[in-house]
Coordinates of C-alpha atoms in Angstrom, one line a residue:
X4 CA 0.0 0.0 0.0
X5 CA 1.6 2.9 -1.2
X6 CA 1.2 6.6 -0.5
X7 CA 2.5 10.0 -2.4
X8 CA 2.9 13.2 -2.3
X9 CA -0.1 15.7 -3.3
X10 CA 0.5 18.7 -5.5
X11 CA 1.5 22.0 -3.7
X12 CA -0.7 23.7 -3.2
X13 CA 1.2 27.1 -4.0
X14 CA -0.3 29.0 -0.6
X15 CA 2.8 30.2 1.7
X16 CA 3.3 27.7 4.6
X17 CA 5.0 28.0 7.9
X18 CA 8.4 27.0 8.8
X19 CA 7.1 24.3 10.4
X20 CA 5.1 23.5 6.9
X21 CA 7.8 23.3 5.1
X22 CA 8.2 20.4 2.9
X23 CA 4.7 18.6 4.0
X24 CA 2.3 17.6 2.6
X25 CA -0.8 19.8 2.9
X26 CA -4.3 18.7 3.4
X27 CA -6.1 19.4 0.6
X28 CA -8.6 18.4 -1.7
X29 CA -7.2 18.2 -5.4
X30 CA -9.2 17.1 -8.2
X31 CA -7.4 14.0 -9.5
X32 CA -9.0 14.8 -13.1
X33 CA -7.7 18.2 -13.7
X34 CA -5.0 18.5 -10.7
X35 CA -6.6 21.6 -9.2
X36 CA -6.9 22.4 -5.9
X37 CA -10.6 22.8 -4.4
X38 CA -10.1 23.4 -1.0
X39 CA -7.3 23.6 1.7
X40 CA -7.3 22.5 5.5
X41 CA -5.1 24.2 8.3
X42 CA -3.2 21.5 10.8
X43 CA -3.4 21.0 13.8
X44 CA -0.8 23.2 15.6
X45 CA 1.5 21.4 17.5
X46 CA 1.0 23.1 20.4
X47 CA -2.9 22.0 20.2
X48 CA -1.6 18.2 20.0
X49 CA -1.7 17.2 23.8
X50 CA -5.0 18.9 24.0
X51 CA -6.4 16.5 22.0
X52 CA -5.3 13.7 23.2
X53 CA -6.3 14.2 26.8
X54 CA -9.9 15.1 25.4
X55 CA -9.5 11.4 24.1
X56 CA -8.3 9.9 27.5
X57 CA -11.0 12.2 29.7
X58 CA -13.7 10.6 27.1
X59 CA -12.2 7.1 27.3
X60 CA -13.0 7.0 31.1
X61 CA -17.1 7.7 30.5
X62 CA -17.1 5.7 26.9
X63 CA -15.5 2.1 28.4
X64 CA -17.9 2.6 31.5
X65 CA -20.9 1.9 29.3
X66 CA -22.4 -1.3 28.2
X67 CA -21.4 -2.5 25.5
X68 CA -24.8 -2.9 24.1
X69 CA -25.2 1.2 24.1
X70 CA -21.6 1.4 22.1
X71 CA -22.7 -1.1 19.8
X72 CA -25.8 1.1 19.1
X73 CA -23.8 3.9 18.8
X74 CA -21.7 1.7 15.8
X75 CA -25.2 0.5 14.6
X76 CA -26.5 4.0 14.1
X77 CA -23.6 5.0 12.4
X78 CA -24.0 2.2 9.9
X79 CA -28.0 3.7 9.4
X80 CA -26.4 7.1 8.5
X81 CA -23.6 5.9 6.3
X82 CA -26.3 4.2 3.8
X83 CA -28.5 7.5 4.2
X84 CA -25.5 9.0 3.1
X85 CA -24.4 6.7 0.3
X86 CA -24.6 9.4 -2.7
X87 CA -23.0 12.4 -0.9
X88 CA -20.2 9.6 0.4
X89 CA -19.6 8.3 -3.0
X90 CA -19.3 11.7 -4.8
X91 CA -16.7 12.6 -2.3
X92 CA -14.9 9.7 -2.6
X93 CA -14.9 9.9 -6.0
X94 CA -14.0 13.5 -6.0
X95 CA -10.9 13.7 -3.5
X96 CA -9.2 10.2 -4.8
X97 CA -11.1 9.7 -8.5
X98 CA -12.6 6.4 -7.7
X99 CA -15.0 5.3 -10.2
X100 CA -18.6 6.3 -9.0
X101 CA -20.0 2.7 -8.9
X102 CA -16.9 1.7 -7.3
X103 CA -17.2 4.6 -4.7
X104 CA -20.9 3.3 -3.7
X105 CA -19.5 0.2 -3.3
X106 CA -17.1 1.1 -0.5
X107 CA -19.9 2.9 1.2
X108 CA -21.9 -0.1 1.5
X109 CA -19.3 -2.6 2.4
X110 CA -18.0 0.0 5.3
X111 CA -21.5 0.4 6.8
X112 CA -21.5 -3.6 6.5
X113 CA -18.4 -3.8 8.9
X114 CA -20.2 -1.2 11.2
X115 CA -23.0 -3.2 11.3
X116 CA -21.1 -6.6 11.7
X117 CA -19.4 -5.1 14.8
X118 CA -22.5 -3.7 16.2
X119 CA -24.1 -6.9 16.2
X120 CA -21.4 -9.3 16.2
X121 CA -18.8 -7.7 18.9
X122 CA -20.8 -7.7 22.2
X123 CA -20.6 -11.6 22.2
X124 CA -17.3 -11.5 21.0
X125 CA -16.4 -9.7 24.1
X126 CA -18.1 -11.9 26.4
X127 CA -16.2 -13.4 28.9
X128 CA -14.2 -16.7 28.0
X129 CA -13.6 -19.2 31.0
X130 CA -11.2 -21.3 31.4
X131 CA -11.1 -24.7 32.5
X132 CA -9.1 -25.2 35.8
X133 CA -8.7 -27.9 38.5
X134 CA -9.9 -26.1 41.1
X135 CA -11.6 -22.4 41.8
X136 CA -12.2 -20.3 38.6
X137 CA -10.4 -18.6 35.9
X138 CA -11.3 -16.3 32.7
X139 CA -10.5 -14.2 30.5
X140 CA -11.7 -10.9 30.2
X141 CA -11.7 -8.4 27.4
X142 CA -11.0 -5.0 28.1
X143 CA -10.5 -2.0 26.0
X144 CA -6.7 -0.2 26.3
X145 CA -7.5 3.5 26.1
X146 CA -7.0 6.2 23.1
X147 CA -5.8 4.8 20.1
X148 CA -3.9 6.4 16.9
X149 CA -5.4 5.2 13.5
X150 CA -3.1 6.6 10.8
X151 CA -5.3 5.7 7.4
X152 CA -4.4 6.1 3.6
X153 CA -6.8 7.5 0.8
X154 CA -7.5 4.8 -1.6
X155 CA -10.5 3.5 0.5
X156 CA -11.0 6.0 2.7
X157 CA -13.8 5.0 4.7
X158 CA -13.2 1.7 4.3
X159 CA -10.1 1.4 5.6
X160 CA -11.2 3.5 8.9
X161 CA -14.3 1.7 9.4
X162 CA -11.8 -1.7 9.9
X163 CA -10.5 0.0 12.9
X164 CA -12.9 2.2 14.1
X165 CA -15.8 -0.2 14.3
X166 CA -14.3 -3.1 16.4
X167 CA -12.9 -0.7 18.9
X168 CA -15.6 1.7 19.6
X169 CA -17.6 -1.1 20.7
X170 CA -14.6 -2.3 22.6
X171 CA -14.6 0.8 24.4
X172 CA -11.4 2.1 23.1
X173 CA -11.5 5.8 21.4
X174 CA -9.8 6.9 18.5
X175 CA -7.7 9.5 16.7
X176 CA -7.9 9.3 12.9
X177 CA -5.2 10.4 10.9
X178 CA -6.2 10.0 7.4
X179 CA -4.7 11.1 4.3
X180 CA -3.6 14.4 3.1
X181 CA -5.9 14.0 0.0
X182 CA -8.9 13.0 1.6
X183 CA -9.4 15.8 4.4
X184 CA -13.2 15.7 3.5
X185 CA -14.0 12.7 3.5
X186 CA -12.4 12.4 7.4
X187 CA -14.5 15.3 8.5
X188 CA -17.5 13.7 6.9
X189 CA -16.7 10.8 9.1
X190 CA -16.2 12.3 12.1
X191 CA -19.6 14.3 11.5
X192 CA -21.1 10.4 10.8
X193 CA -19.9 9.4 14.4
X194 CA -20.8 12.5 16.3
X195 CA -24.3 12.0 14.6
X196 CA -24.2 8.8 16.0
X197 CA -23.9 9.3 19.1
X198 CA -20.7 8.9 19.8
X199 CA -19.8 11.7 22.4
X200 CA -16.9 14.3 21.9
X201 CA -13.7 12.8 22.0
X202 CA -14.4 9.6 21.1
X203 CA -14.0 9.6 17.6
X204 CA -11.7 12.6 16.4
X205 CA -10.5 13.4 13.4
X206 CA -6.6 15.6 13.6
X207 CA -5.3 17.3 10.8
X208 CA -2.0 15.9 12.1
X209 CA 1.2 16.7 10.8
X210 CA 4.0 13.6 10.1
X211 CA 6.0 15.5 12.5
X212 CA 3.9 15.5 15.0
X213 CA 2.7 11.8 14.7
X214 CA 5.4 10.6 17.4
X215 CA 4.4 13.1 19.9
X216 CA 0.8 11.5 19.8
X217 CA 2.2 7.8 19.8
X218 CA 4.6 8.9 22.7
X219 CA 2.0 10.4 24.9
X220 CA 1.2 8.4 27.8
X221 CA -2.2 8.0 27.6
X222 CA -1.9 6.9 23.8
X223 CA -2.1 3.1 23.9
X224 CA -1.9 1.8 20.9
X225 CA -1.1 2.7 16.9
X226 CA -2.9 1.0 14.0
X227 CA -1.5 2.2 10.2
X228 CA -2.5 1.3 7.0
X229 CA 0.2 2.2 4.4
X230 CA 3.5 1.6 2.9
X231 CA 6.5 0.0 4.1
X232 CA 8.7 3.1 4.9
X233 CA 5.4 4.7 7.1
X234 CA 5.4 1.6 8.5
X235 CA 9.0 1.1 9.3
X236 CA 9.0 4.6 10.8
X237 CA 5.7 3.6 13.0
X238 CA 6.6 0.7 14.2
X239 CA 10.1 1.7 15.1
X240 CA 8.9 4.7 17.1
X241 CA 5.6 3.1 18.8
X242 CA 8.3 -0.6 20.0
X243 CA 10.5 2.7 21.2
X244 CA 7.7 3.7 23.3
X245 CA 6.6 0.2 24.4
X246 CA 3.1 0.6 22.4
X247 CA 1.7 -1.7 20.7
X248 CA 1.5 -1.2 17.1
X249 CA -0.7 -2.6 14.5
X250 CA 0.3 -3.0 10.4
X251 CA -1.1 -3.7 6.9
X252 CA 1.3 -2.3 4.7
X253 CA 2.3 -3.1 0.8
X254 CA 1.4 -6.0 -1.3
X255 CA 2.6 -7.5 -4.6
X256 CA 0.1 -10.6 -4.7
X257 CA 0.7 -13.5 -6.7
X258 CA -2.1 -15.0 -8.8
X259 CA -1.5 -18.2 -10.3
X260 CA -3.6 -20.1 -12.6
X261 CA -2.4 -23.8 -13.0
X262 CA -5.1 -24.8 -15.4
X263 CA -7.9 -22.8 -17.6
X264 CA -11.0 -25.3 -18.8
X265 CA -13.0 -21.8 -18.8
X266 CA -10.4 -19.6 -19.8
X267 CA -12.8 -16.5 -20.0
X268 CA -14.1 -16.8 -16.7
X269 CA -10.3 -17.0 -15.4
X270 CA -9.3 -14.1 -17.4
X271 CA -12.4 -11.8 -16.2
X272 CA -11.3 -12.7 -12.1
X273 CA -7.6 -11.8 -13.2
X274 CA -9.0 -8.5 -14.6
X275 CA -10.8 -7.8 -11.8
X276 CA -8.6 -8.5 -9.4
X277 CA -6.3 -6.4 -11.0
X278 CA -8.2 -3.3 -11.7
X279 CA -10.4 -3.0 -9.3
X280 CA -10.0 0.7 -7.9
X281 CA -8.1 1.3 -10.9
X282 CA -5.0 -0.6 -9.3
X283 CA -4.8 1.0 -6.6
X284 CA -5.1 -1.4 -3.7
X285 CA -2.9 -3.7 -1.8
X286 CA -4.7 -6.7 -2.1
X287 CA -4.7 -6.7 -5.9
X288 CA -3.3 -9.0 -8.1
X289 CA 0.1 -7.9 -9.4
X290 CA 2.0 -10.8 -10.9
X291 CA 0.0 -13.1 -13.2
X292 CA 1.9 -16.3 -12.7
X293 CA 0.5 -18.9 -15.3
X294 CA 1.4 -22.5 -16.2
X295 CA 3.0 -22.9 -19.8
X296 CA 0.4 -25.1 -21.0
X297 CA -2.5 -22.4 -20.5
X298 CA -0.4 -19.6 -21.2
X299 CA -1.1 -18.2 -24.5
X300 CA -4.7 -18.6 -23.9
X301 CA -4.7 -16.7 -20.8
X302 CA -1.9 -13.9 -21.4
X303 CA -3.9 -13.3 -24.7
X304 CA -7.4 -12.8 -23.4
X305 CA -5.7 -10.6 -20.4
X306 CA -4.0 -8.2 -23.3
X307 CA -7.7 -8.3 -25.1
X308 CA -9.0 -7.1 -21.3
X309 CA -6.6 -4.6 -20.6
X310 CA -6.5 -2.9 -24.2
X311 CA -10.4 -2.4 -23.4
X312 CA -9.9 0.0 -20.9
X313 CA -11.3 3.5 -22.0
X314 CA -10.3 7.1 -19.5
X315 CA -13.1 8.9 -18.4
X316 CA -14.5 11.4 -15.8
X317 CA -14.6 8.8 -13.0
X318 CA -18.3 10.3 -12.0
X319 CA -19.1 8.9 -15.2
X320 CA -20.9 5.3 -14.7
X321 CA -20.0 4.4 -17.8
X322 CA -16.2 5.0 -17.6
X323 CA -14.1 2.2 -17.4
X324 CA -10.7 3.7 -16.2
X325 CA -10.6 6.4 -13.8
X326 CA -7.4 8.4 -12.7
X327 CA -4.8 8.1 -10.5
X328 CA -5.7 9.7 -6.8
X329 CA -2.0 12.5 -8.1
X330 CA -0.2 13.7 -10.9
X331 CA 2.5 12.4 -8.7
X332 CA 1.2 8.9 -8.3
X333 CA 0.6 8.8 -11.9
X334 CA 4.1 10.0 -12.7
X335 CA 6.1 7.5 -10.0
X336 CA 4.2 4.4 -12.0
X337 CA 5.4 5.7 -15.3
X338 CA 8.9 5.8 -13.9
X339 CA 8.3 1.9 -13.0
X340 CA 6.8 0.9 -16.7
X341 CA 9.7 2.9 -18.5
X342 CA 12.2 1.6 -16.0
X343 CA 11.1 -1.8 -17.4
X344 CA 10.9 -1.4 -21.0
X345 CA 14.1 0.3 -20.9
X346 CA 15.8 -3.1 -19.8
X347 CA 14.3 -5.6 -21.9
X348 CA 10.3 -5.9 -20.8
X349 CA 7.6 -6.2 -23.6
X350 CA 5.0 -4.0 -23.4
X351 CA 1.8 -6.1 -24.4
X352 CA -0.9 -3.8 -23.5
X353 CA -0.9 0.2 -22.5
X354 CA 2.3 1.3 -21.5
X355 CA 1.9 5.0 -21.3
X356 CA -0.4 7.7 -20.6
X357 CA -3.2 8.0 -22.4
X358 CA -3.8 11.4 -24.5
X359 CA -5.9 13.7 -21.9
X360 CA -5.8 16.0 -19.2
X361 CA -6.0 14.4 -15.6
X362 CA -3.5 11.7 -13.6
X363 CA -4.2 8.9 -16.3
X364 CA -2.1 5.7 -16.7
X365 CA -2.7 3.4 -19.3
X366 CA -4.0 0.0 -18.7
X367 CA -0.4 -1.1 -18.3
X368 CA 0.6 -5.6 -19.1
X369 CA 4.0 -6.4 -19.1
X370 CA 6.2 -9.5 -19.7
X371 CA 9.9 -10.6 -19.8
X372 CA 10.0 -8.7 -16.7
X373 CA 13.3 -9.9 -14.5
X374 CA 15.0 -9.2 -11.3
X375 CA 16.9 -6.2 -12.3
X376 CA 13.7 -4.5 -13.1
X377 CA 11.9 -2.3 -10.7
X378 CA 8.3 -4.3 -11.8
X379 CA 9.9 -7.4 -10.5
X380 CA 10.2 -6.5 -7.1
X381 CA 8.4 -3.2 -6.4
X382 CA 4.6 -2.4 -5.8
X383 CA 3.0 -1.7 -8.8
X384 CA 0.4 0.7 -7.2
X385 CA -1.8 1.7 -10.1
X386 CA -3.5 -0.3 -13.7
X387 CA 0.0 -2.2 -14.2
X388 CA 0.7 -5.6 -14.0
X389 CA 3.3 -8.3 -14.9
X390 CA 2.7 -11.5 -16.6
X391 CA 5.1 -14.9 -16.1
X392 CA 5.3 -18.0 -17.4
X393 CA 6.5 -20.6 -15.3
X394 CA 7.2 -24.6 -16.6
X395 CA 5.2 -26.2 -13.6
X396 CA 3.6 -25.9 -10.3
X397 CA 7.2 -25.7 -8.4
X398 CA 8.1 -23.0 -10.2
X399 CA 4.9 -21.2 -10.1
X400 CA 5.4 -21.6 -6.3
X401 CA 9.2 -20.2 -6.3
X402 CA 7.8 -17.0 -8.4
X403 CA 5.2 -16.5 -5.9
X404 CA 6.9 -16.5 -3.3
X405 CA 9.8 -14.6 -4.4
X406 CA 9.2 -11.0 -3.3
X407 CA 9.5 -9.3 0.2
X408 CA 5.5 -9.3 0.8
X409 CA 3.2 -11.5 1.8
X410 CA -0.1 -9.9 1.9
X411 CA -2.2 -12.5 -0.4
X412 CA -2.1 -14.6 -2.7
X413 CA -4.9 -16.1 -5.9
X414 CA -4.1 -19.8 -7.5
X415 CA -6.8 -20.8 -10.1
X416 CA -7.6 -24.4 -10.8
X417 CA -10.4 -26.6 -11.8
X418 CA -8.4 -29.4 -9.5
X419 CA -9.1 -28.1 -6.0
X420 CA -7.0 -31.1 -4.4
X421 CA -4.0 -29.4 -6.8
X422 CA -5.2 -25.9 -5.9
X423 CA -5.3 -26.2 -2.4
X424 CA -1.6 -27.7 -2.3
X425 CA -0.2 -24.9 -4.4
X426 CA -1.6 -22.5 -2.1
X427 CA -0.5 -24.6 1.3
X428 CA 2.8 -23.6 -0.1
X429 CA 2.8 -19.6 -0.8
X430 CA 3.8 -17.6 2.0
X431 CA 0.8 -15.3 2.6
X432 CA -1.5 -14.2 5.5
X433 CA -4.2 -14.7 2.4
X434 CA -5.1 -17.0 -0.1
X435 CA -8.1 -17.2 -2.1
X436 CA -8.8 -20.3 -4.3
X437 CA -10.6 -19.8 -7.3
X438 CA -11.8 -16.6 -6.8
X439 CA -10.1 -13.0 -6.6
X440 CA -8.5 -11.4 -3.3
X441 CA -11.6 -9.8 -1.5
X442 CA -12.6 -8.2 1.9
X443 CA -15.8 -8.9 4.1
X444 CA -16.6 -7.8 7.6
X445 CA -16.3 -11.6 8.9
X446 CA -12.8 -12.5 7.1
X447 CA -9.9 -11.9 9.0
X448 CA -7.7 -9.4 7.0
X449 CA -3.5 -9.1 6.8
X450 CA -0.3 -10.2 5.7
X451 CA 3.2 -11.5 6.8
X452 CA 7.0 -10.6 5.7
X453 CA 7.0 -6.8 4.6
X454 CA 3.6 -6.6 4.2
X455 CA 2.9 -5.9 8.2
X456 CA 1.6 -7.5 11.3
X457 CA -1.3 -8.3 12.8
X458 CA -5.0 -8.6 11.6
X459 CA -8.1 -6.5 11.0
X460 CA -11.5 -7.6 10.2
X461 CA -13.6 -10.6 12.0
X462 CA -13.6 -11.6 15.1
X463 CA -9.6 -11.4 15.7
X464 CA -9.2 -7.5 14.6
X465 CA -11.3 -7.3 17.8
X466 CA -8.5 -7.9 20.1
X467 CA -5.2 -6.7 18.4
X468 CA -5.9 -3.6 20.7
X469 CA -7.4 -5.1 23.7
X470 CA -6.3 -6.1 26.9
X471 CA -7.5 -10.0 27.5
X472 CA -7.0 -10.3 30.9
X473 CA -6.8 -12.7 33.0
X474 CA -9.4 -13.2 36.3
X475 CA -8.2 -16.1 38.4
X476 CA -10.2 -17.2 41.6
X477 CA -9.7 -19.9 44.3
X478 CA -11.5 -20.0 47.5
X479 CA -9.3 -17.8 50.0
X480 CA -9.1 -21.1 52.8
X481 CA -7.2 -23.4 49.4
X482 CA -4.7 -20.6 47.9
X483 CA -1.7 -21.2 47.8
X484 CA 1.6 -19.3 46.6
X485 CA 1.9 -17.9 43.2
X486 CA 3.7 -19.7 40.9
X487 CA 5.5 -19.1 37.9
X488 CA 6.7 -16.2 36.6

């Protein structure tokens, strides 16, 4: 999951500006700026954080049936909402309009999942013992930092906000620079809610200040979605700080299709998987790894797919290819095709950008890519992918697993005995047989190697952030000394 730089916005800023990004929202079609947002002043940081703690204290006290209801209501308004969501969506980071309507409805699913699903979830789990009583308990930790990126930006927040509300934790959203309207709009949702002040806040936080947050001492925990250098830098200050830190970061998934008896249904999950969101999510596919006996037939109906791709104004339900969310984005996935042709790659579909204004990239599928290429190893983060052929299933295996992420992984067969063992043997925190990489409320959600830590989604993103303590009882006449360490 990458993340880039939006254009300047060509207003003065602050020493203390200097060099950031601002928060803005910049129309991806035409690169001009619509509106600007002031940070937070750092000064104004602590502040904020102690509203968050002082509302922590009331919010954790209530049942968890009234913060569920809170999360349930939120989930009514968010569908009320739909159009005005989607249109902002589509207007801060140029997703497609059908797309954008789409995220709204699967994020007021995970609200809903949580408000109905999470108060048994919390329940008390007891433990059998010899003697006395023991259980677990699940408690929430206190104010949390979610540091979110824009190409699903309610989506993405909803993963973490959801799950911990009703846990009882509160939250501080740091979302993208390009998407400062869609945070407030969320933050509005919540407060409509219910959800009283502090306990869902949106901070126009700058990077500089994000360690003062995670260092504060009533900050508990830090949850980001984004690429492996924010990550890195995360991780590294909130282990500094003894906090515990929570990461779904880049992705270069694998998907592998060992055999083809319905090679147009193959090729139509491939492209889907691929360009959903016009490319621009972690979990797509990136490298098309397909056995030399379907190859032809598949490669060729995936260069027929991606050469039918047609730019348009991404409010447009008919288009078929929206922009880039930057000029800048657009311009760093350029860098990575051209890097690739230069050294050998065959272009077999798109390749550039395509004759109009607006951050466009062509429907981009290229082969003979190899090691010393950036394509081979680098997140292609936009409508780009690479295409290999590989002599058998141990080799489709070595491809896959050769890259530094391990996000999730596709393998298409009509064998699921053969499917099933190819996948046993990819190194992913997700596979998906026979169907492309997706995302619902009850699946649990996150990679392995560079592409993070931890897990979002179901029943298990409910307690990355909790405390599961421990409540051990024995009859005061029978105890005995502690033991252990």
């Amino acid at each position: 999951m990458t993340s880039d730089q939006a254009p300047a916005s060509g207003h003065p800023k602050t020493a203390s500006d200097a060099g950031a990004r601002p928060y803005a929202t910049v129309d991806p079609c035409t690169g001009e700026t619509e509106r600007e947002f002031p940070f937070l002043e750092t000064d104004a940081v602590d502040g904020v954080v102690e509203r968050a703690h002082a509302a922590f204290g009331e919010w954790r006290r209530r049942p968890v049936e009234e913060r569920a209801a809170v999360v349930r209501r939120a989930a009514d308004l968010m569908r009320e909402r739909q159009g005005d969501l989607a249109a902002l969506i589509t207007r801060e980071m140029g997703k497609r309009i059908k797309e954008a309507a789409g995220e709204v409805r699967l994020a007021a699913s995970i609200l809903d999942y949580y408000a109905t699903q999470g108060p048994g979830f919390l329940a008390p789990k007891p433990i059998d013992v010899a003697q006395g009583e023991a259980v677990v308990v699940n408690e929430p930790l206190g104010v949390l930092l979610a540091i979110e990126p824009w190409n699903y930006p309610l989506y993405q927040v909803v993963r973490v906000a959801g799950p911990n509300l009703v846990l009882g934790n509160t939250v501080l959203l740091k979302h993208a620079e390009l998407n400062p309207q869609c945070a407030l709009a969320l933050e509005q949702l919540f407060r409509d809610a219910g959800a009283p002040d502090g306990v869902y806040t949106n901070v126009f936080l700058r990077i500089a200040d994000v360690e003062r947050v995670i260092a504060h001492r009533h900050v508990r925990g830090v949850t980001l979605t984004g690429s492996e250098r924010a990550g890195a830098s995360v991780a590294e200050i909130a282990g500094r700080h003894l906090k515990k830190s929570v990461l779904e970061l880049g992705g270069s998934d694998p998907f592998v299709v060992l055999d083809a008896q319905d090679v147009g249904r193959t090729v139509k999950a491939a492209t889907m998987g691929r360009m959903a969101n016009t490319g621009q999510a972690c979990i797509a596919a990136k490298r098309f790894i397909v056995l030399d006996e379907v190859y032809d037939q598949v490669v060729g109906g995936l260069q027929q797919a991606f050469a039918g791709f047609t730019p348009g104004d991404p409010a447009d339900p008919s288009t078929t290819l929206g922009p880039l969310s930057s000029e800048r984005a657009a311009q760093d996935l350029v860098a990575q095709i051209q890097d690739a042709v230069d050294k050998g790659a065959t272009v077999l579909a798109g390749g550039g950008r395509p004759d109009r204004p607006g951050a466009f990239v062509e429907a981009t599928l290229l082969a003979d890519v190899t090691p010393d290429m950036r394509a081979w190893s680098e997140e292609l983060f936009g409508p780009a992918a690479v295409v290999h052929r590989a002599a058998d299933e141990e080799e489709a295996v070595r491809l896959a697993n050769d890259s530094e992420y391990g996000l999730s992984a596709v393998v298409y067969s009509s064998d699921l005995e053969r499917a099933r063992s190819v996948a046993d043997r990819i190194e992913s925190g997700m596979v998906w047989i026979n169907q492309p990489t997706g995302s619902s409320p009850e699946l649990p959600f996150g990679g392995v190697k560079r592409s993070g830590y931890g897990r979002e989604l179901s029943e298990l993103g409910m307690f990355e952030l909790a405390n599961r303590r421990l409540v051990r009882t024995l009859p005061a006449q029978k105890a005995d000394e502690p033991a252990g360490g």
